[in-house]
């Protein structure tokens, strides 16, 4: 031994890394997206390739040419943003919109705040909302594109939530409500909404890998079930029920994978519960009383703003200070 | 339609007027009476807010100065005598001139002189390093090279030289605020008088080990041999704990100690000509011979 | 039996107890030993011998330098060659007594036989006096003088003596080995301390990954016929830092030591099993603390080169390294102590001290830090902190230099266990910063308290 290495303790590390965490998130999202590619075919595959590549490219380009810093794409966070963005888009979205979305997600929502860890809003959701406002027509065109496997009940046009927002309960019943929501295969809406079951599977994977904690999704789902349950019981002729609300409008995708984003959610467990309840409340208010059909994206963005405040209010329990 | 516009204008103007009155009254009622001289002094100060004077910033210095009985405890090292003259005239005090100072590094353990025996792998901070061990070399007193002083300097006057791993002080930028002195966990930086025409002598070492140990650790170390002490005819050198120190108030800048130092630990800065060691040694020898004759 | 654990945080590093199956071996004597004067917490000891004196094993060579300080005894017989500063393992000069070894002649009155002495002196003062005279200090890491810990200040009473046999640091096996090989002595030592504390019950906490030690200690209780005595073995979950004093108290007594308070304020006294053995030897055998057990280990060493050595305190680390077959290839770091809280050795020529517990070799793959990246606010540091602190927040406050904020967020409660840095996926040097800030905040609190007194 020529020279001894000296460092402060601890001298070993758990081996955890940002890259490993992001890789787990990618793995967790993969099954649902894979099914979406099978069902929606070439157009979804193109979106996926363009969206992820664009996000990674923009991050690389910004760090390389604008910030003149070492590239951070190795941490895979840009890839996660790209995948989430694609899963949040209708399958018929033109590919260039995915590029614009990626530019907004990485350039505006993430890097302009200082990069990973500094952003106030979840980049993928911010980009989705940006696209929704900029291209309302394309972003609400839910025409299912032809897939690699035959999807028998392929529907086109508006989602059920869209129908409900437009024409209320009567229109919804005419469209087949309450219907049978299928856990593992449900066409309609964004690509990522295709299978609640696979999303749940992915989330369980994240839980097992201890990447996320269950409190935020549980409190979102709990709040949604509670509120829609109460409204449904009071007047089922006007208000949609809990099962319907859980299975539609990307609620599970948002609750499992977007609201749990480390950077834009509270640090403490109880803070997470408050954050989740807030999202649940806002999403139900938008669905019942707002003019937008779903509202998960807006709910998460609004609660993102509250995170710094929540972090100030909730701290972990300290030893010996009871 | 016209009436809507009219009403809007009327209401907004009225609101503006009312609020203006409220603001005026509040400003009157809660006006803080402040010594106007504080503003004057603050204006005279450099506005660096470096804290070198010992106060939280220029404003804090000013508000403290106006209540002080004299300017004994108030000196802005950044502005120096010129600024203090202004401050003194604002307050009507006598001005006490201070010799301008500059930070000097009391370590000259360059990479060449001090072989590295360890490698550090932790937060790049001298403070953390100092709390952990004696440093990457065998010298437990020398510069750690992580640049806490560089980080502390608000004037950009200090930079770690990547070749020597020692900080270098840019005299033109150093304001002698003392931030680096406080930042160095090894207490290697010292504020010294700039000296006449910027000429000064100092011992660039603080190694308290005995000679052989110090020598082994660093080729440039002060080994406490006492050569400088015996050479100095002005009584400016103190040798304590195996290390010499030059009292700048007594030093006459003859550079004899510098010439005699066997390890080159004594540094002369700002002299117009490089030191001709042999000439100085010859001078000392002759003087000694004369003294022996007498 | 349900396994108990501490309530907040904690991490699960691989325990890597590679040297666990290696019995304790006697380390030969080196030609020269260097006895440090600063091998306990508190004031350094003052030498009472002069250069040229000949000393015997167990002879007092230095006296306590203050209230919190300890006697130091000669670990060898021979001649005092020098009393001078020498570099410790951090490379900083510390006063050492250098003794050239000549033979192995012990002081009279020291019982070197293996006979177990179970008769316990009646007077607690006698026990404490003997512990003090034999220079016993805590061997769990902090090296706090044991006699001070066993003399609670007036008005405070020990309700439970917790014997710490958790050895929650990975790699270390010295406590495990003494629990296997000398369980009865440890229990008698505990009984002595119980007596000294006025007869409180004793709980021996052992982590679940050492079932053999649990078995050996339980068997020893039976063999001593002490089933009815207030001493029991508690099996603790394997979780780091189970052996942290505050964590152990919370696990065993379901009490928390208030912030800024001492364990005794919660009615607890925690002693390491090694300390208990030292207490036994001091009180029952008159043998001062001049030996301890040290593990030489690391993944880079093959099984036959793992060692648990009974060493004389003052033996240079380099001598131990040499005896154990030298440094293995690929080792980049030497650690004295465990990998979570141990100190990196800057100077392998440094000498062993009372608290030395290991020489641990770490390879580049295990120990070289990865470059820090951006905080992703995952909160793992806060989840891992056994004190319930929020290291990510403290780190931010450190960077901003906000001492008030740091104090408000309890940086002074940090136990420097390393869980935050261990678990950080972004490799942010959290503890490096927090440790410095903790020192500053504690300094500020003390200065305030001192100002208040005046």
Coordinates of N, CA, C and O in Angstrom, one line a residue, chain B residues 117-118 120-123 127-128 130-135 137-141 186 209 213 217, chain C residues 84-85 87 89-93 333 343-347 367-369 429 432-433 435-436 440:
Chain B
X117 N 1.9 11.1 1.9 CA 1.8 9.8 2.4 C 0.4 9.2 2.5 O 0.2 8.0 2.6
X118 N -0.6 10.1 2.4 CA -2.0 9.7 2.5 C -2.7 10.4 1.3 O -2.3 11.4 0.8
X120 N -6.7 11.9 0.6 CA -7.9 12.2 1.3 C -9.1 11.9 0.4 O -9.1 12.1 -0.8
X121 N -10.1 11.3 0.9 CA -11.3 11.0 0.2 C -12.6 11.3 1.0 O -13.2 10.5 1.6
X122 N -12.9 12.6 1.0 CA -14.0 13.0 1.8 C -14.4 14.4 1.3 O -13.9 14.9 0.2
X123 N -15.3 15.1 2.0 CA -15.7 16.4 1.7 C -14.5 17.3 1.5 O -13.6 17.4 2.4
X127 N -11.4 22.1 7.1 CA -11.9 21.9 8.5 C -12.2 20.4 8.8 O -11.9 19.9 9.8
X128 N -12.9 19.8 7.8 CA -13.2 18.3 8.0 C -11.9 17.6 8.1 O -11.7 16.7 8.9
X130 N -8.9 18.6 8.9 CA -8.1 18.9 10.2 C -8.7 18.1 11.3 O -8.0 17.7 12.2
X131 N -10.1 18.0 11.3 CA -10.7 17.3 12.5 C -10.4 15.8 12.4 O -10.6 15.1 13.4
X132 N -10.0 15.3 11.2 CA -9.8 13.9 11.0 C -8.4 13.4 11.3 O -8.2 12.4 11.9
X133 N -7.4 14.1 10.7 CA -6.1 13.6 10.8 C -5.1 14.7 10.5 O -5.5 15.9 10.3
X134 N -3.8 14.4 10.5 CA -2.8 15.4 10.4 C -2.6 15.9 9.0 O -1.8 16.8 8.8
X135 N -3.2 15.3 8.0 CA -3.1 15.8 6.6 C -2.3 14.7 5.8 O -1.9 13.7 6.3
X137 N 0.5 14.8 4.4 CA 1.9 14.7 4.5 C 2.3 14.4 5.9 O 1.4 14.3 6.8
X138 N 3.6 14.3 6.2 CA 4.0 14.0 7.5 C 4.0 15.2 8.4 O 4.2 15.1 9.6
X139 N 3.7 16.4 7.9 CA 3.6 17.6 8.7 C 2.3 17.8 9.2 O 1.3 17.9 8.5
X140 N 2.2 17.8 10.6 CA 0.9 17.9 11.2 C 0.5 19.4 11.4 O -0.5 19.7 12.1
X141 N 1.2 20.3 10.8 CA 1.0 21.8 11.1 C 0.7 22.5 9.8 O 0.2 23.6 9.8
X186 N -5.7 25.5 10.6 CA -4.3 25.3 11.0 C -3.7 26.7 11.4 O -2.5 26.7 11.7
X209 N 7.3 20.7 15.4 CA 8.1 19.5 15.6 C 9.6 19.9 15.8 O 10.0 20.9 15.3
X213 N 12.4 15.9 12.8 CA 11.1 15.5 12.5 C 10.5 16.4 11.5 O 9.9 16.0 10.5
X217 N 9.5 15.7 7.4 CA 8.2 16.0 6.9 C 8.2 16.9 5.7 O 7.4 16.8 4.8
Chain C
X84 N 8.0 11.1 25.1 CA 8.0 12.1 24.1 C 6.8 12.0 23.2 O 6.1 11.0 23.1
X85 N 6.5 13.2 22.5 CA 5.4 13.1 21.6 C 5.7 12.1 20.4 O 6.8 12.0 20.0
X87 N 3.4 10.2 16.9 CA 2.2 10.4 16.2 C 1.2 9.3 16.4 O 1.5 8.1 16.5
X89 N -2.7 7.5 15.5 CA -3.1 7.0 14.2 C -3.7 8.0 13.3 O -3.8 7.7 12.1
X90 N -4.0 9.2 13.8 CA -4.4 10.3 12.9 C -3.2 11.1 12.4 O -3.3 12.0 11.6
X91 N -2.0 10.8 13.0 CA -0.8 11.5 12.6 C -0.5 12.7 13.5 O 0.4 13.4 13.2
X92 N -1.4 12.9 14.5 CA -1.2 14.1 15.4 C -0.3 13.7 16.6 O -0.4 12.6 17.1
X93 N 0.6 14.6 16.9 CA 1.5 14.2 18.0 C 0.8 14.1 19.4 O 0.1 15.0 19.7
X333 N -7.5 1.1 2.3 CA -7.7 1.9 3.5 C -7.6 0.9 4.7 O -8.1 -0.2 4.6
X343 N -12.1 4.8 12.7 CA -11.3 5.9 12.1 C -10.3 5.3 11.1 O -9.7 4.3 11.3
X344 N -10.2 6.1 10.0 CA -9.2 5.7 9.0 C -7.8 5.9 9.6 O -7.6 6.9 10.2
X345 N -7.0 4.9 9.4 CA -5.6 5.0 10.0 C -4.7 5.8 9.0 O -4.6 5.4 7.8
X346 N -4.2 6.9 9.5 CA -3.2 7.7 8.6 C -1.8 7.2 8.9 O -0.9 7.4 8.0
X347 N -1.6 6.7 10.0 CA -0.2 6.3 10.4 C -0.2 4.9 11.0 O -0.4 4.7 12.2
X367 N -14.8 1.0 -0.4 CA -14.7 2.1 0.5 C -14.5 3.5 -0.3 O -14.9 4.5 0.3
X368 N -14.0 3.4 -1.5 CA -13.8 4.7 -2.2 C -15.1 5.4 -2.5 O -16.0 4.7 -3.0
X369 N -15.2 6.6 -2.1 CA -16.5 7.3 -2.2 C -16.8 7.6 -3.7 O -15.9 8.0 -4.4
X429 N -21.8 14.0 0.9 CA -21.1 13.8 2.2 C -21.8 14.5 3.3 O -21.4 15.5 3.9
X432 N -20.1 14.4 6.9 CA -18.9 15.3 6.9 C -19.2 16.7 7.3 O -18.6 17.3 8.2
X433 N -20.3 17.2 6.7 CA -20.7 18.6 7.0 C -21.3 18.7 8.4 O -21.0 19.5 9.2
X435 N -21.1 16.8 11.0 CA -20.2 16.6 12.1 C -19.5 17.9 12.5 O -19.4 18.3 13.7
X436 N -19.1 18.7 11.5 CA -18.4 19.9 11.8 C -19.5 20.9 12.4 O -19.2 21.6 13.4
X440 N -19.7 23.0 16.1 CA -19.9 24.4 16.3 C -21.1 24.7 17.1 O -21.1 25.6 18.0

